[in-house]
Short mmCIF file of C-alpha atoms in Angstrom, two decimals:
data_model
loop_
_atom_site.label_atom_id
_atom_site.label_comp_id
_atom_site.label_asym_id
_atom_site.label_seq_id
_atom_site.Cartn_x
_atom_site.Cartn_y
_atom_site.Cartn_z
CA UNK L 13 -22.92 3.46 1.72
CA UNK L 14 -23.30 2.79 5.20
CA UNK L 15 -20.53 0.66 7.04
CA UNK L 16 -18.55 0.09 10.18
CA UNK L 17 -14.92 -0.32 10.77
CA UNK L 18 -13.13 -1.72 13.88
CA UNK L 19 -10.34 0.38 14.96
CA UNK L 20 -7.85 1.96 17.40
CA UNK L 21 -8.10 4.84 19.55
CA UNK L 22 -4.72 6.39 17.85
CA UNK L 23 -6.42 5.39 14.70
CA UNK L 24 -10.15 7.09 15.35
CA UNK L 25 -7.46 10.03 16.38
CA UNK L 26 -5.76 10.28 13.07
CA UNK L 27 -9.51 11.11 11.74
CA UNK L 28 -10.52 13.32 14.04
CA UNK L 29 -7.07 15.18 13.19
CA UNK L 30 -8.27 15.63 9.60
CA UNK L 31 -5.51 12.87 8.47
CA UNK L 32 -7.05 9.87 6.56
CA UNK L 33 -6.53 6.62 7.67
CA UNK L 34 -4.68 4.02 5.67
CA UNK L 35 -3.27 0.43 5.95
CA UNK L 36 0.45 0.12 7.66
CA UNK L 37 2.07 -2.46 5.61
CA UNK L 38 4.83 -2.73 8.85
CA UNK L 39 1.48 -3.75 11.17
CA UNK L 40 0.12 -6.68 9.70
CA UNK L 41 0.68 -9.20 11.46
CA UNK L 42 2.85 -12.16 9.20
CA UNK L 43 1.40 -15.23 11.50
CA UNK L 44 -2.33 -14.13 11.40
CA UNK L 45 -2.41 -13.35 7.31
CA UNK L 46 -1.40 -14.71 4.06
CA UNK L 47 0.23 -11.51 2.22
CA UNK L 48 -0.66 -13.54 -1.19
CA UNK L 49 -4.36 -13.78 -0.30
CA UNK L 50 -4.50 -9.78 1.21
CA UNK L 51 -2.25 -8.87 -2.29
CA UNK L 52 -5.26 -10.65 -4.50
CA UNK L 53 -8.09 -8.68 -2.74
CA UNK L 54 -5.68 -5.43 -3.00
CA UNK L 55 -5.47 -6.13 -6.93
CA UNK L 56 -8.98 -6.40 -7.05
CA UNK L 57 -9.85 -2.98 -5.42
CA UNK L 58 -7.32 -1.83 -8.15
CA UNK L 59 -9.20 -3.12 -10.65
CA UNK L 60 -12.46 -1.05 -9.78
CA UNK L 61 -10.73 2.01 -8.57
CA UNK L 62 -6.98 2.80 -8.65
CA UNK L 63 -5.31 3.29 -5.23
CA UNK L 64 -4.23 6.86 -4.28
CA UNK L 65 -0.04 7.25 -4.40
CA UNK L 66 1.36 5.12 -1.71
CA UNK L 67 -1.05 2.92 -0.90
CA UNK L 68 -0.67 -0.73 -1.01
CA UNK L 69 -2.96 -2.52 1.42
CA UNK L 70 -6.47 -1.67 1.61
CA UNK L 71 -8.76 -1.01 4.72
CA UNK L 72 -11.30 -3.60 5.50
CA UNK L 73 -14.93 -2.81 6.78
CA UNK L 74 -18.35 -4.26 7.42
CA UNK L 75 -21.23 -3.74 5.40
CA UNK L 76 -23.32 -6.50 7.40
CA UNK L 77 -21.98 -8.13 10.48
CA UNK L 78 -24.27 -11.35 11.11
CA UNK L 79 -27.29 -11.26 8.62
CA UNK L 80 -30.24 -8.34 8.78
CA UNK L 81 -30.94 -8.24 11.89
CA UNK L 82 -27.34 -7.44 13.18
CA UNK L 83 -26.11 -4.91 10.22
CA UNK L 84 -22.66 -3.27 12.33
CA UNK L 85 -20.65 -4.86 14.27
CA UNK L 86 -22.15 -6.09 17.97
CA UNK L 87 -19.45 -4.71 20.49
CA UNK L 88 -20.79 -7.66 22.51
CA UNK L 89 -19.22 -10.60 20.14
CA UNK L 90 -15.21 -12.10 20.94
CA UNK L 91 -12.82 -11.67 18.39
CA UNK L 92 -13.05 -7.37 17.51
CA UNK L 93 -9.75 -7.02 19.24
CA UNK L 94 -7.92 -8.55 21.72
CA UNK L 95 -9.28 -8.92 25.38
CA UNK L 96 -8.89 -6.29 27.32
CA UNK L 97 -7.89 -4.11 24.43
CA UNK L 98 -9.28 -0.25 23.88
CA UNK L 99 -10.70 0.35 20.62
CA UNK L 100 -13.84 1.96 18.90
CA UNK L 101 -16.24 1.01 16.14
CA UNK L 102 -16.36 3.62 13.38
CA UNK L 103 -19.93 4.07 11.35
CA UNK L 104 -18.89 5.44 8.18
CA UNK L 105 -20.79 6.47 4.91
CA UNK L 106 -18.40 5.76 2.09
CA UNK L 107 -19.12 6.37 -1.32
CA UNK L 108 -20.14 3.03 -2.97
CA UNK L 109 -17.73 3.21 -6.29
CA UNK L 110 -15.13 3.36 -3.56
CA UNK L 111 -15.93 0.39 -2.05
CA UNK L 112 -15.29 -3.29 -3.31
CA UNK L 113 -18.27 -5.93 -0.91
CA UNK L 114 -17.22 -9.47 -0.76
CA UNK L 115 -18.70 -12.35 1.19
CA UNK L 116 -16.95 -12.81 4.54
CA UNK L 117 -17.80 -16.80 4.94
CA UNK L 118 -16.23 -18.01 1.51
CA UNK L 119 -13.13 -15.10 1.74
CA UNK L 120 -11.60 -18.08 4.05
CA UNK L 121 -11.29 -19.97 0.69
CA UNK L 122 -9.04 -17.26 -0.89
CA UNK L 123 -7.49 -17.07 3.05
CA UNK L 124 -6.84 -20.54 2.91
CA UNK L 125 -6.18 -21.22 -0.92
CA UNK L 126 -8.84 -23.37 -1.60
CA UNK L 127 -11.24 -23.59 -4.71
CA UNK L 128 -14.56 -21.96 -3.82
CA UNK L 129 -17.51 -24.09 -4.90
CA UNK L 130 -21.11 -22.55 -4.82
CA UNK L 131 -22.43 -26.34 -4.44
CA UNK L 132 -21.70 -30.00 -3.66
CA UNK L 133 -21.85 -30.44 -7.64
CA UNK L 134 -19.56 -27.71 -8.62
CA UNK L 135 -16.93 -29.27 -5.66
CA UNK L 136 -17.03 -32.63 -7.54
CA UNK L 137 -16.56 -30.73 -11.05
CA UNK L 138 -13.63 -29.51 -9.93
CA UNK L 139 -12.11 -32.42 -8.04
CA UNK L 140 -12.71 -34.29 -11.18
CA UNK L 141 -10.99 -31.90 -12.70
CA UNK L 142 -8.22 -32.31 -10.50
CA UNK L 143 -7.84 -36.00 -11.29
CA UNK L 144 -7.04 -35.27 -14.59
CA UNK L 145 -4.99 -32.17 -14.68
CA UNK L 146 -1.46 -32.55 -14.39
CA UNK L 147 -0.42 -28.49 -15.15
CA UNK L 148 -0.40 -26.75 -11.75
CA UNK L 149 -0.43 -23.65 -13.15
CA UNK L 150 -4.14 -24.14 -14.87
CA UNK L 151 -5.14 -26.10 -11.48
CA UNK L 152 -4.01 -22.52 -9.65
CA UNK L 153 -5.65 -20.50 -12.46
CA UNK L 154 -9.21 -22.88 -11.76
CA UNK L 155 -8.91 -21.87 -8.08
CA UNK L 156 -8.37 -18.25 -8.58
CA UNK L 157 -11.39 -17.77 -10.98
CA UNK L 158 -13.27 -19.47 -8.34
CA UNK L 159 -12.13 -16.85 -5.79
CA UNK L 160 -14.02 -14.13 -7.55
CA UNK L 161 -17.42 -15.62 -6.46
CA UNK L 162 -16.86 -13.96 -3.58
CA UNK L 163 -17.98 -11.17 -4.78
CA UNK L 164 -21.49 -12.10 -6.72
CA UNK L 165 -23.52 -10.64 -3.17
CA UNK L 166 -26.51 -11.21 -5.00
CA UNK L 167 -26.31 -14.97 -4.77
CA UNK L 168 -25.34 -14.76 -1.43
CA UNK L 169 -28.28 -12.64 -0.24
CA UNK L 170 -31.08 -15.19 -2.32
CA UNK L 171 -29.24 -18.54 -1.02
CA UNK L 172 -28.46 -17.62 2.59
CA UNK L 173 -31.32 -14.50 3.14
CA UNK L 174 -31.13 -14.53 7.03
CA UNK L 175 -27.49 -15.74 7.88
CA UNK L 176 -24.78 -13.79 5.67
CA UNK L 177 -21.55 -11.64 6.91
CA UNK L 178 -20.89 -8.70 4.10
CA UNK L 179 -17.27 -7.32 4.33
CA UNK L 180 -15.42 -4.45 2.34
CA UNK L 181 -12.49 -2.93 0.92
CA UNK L 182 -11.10 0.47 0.26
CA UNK L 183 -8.38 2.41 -0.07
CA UNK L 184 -8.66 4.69 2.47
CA UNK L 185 -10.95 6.02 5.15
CA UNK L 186 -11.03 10.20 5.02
CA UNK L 187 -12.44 12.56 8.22
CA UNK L 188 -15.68 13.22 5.73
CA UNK L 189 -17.14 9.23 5.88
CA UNK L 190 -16.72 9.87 9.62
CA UNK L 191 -20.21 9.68 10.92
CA UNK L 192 -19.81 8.72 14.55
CA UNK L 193 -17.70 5.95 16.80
CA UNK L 194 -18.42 4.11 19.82
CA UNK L 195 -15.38 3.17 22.04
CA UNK L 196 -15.32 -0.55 23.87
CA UNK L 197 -13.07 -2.55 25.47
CA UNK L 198 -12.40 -5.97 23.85
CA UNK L 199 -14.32 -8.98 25.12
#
């Protein structure tokens, strides 16, 4: 499967050593993530395919940037990397059983630990639900199931058909997905 990865120069230089490229635990950044929310999406990689020895985080990629008219990532856009910042936009073909596809938009409700309705009905379902639940561990167990809508792309692609963000997950990105790279300088 075709998809795009934004990455370093030392990092694009790792592949083109032959090395694969993996997640440093030590370089996520503590402020900018939740390690509970990145540790869910990690055991649910695990539950498709098993990680290789070692690994612990995953590697994130795009499978759709901004809808079907802008599939990879547009070097153009804010927010890659940080201004001014060197980096380079991988296009990689990675086998598909090795991949797990989630929907960007609602991945902010795992992010943010919030239940993930599909609808204004469903919402009220569940804060009714709330009102009456007193157990915090079911109320945490309601909001987790609801996490792993993000994840049915079908419904994404019929209810939003022009304006969806597909992301990924994988273990590990080796020299043979390696299809090409563009460098850029953050924006």
């Amino acid at each position: 499967m075709k998809v795009w990865s934004i990455r370093t120069e030392a990092e694009l230089d790792t592949l083109l050593s032959g090395q694969p490229l993996r997640t440093d635990p030590s370089r996520i950044d503590p402020d900018f993530a939740r390690p509970d929310a990145y540790h869910w999406m990690a055991r649910q990689l695990a539950e498709k395919v098993a990680p290789p020895e070692g690994i612990v985080y995953p590697i994130w990629v795009w499978q759709c940037w901004s809808g079907p008219d802008r599939v990879m990532p547009d070097l153009r856009a804010r927010g890659h990397v940080a201004k001014g910042q060197a980096a380079v936009r991988l296009t990689l073909d990675i086998p598909k059983q090795l991949l797990l596809l989630s929907d960007f938009d609602t991945w902010h409700c795992v992010l943010n630990h919030h239940y993930n309705a599909v609808n204004d009905e469903d919402y009220q379902a569940f804060e009714a639900y709330l009102a009456g639940e007193t157990d915090k561990s079911a109320i945490e167990q309601k909001i987790e199931q609801s996490w792993l809508k993000i994840f049915d792309i079908d419904h994404l692609l019929t209810h939003w058909p022009n304006q969806y963000s597909i992301q990924g997950v994988t273990w590990e990105i080796l020299p043979e997905y390696l299809l090409g790279y563009q460098r850029f300088i953050g924006r």
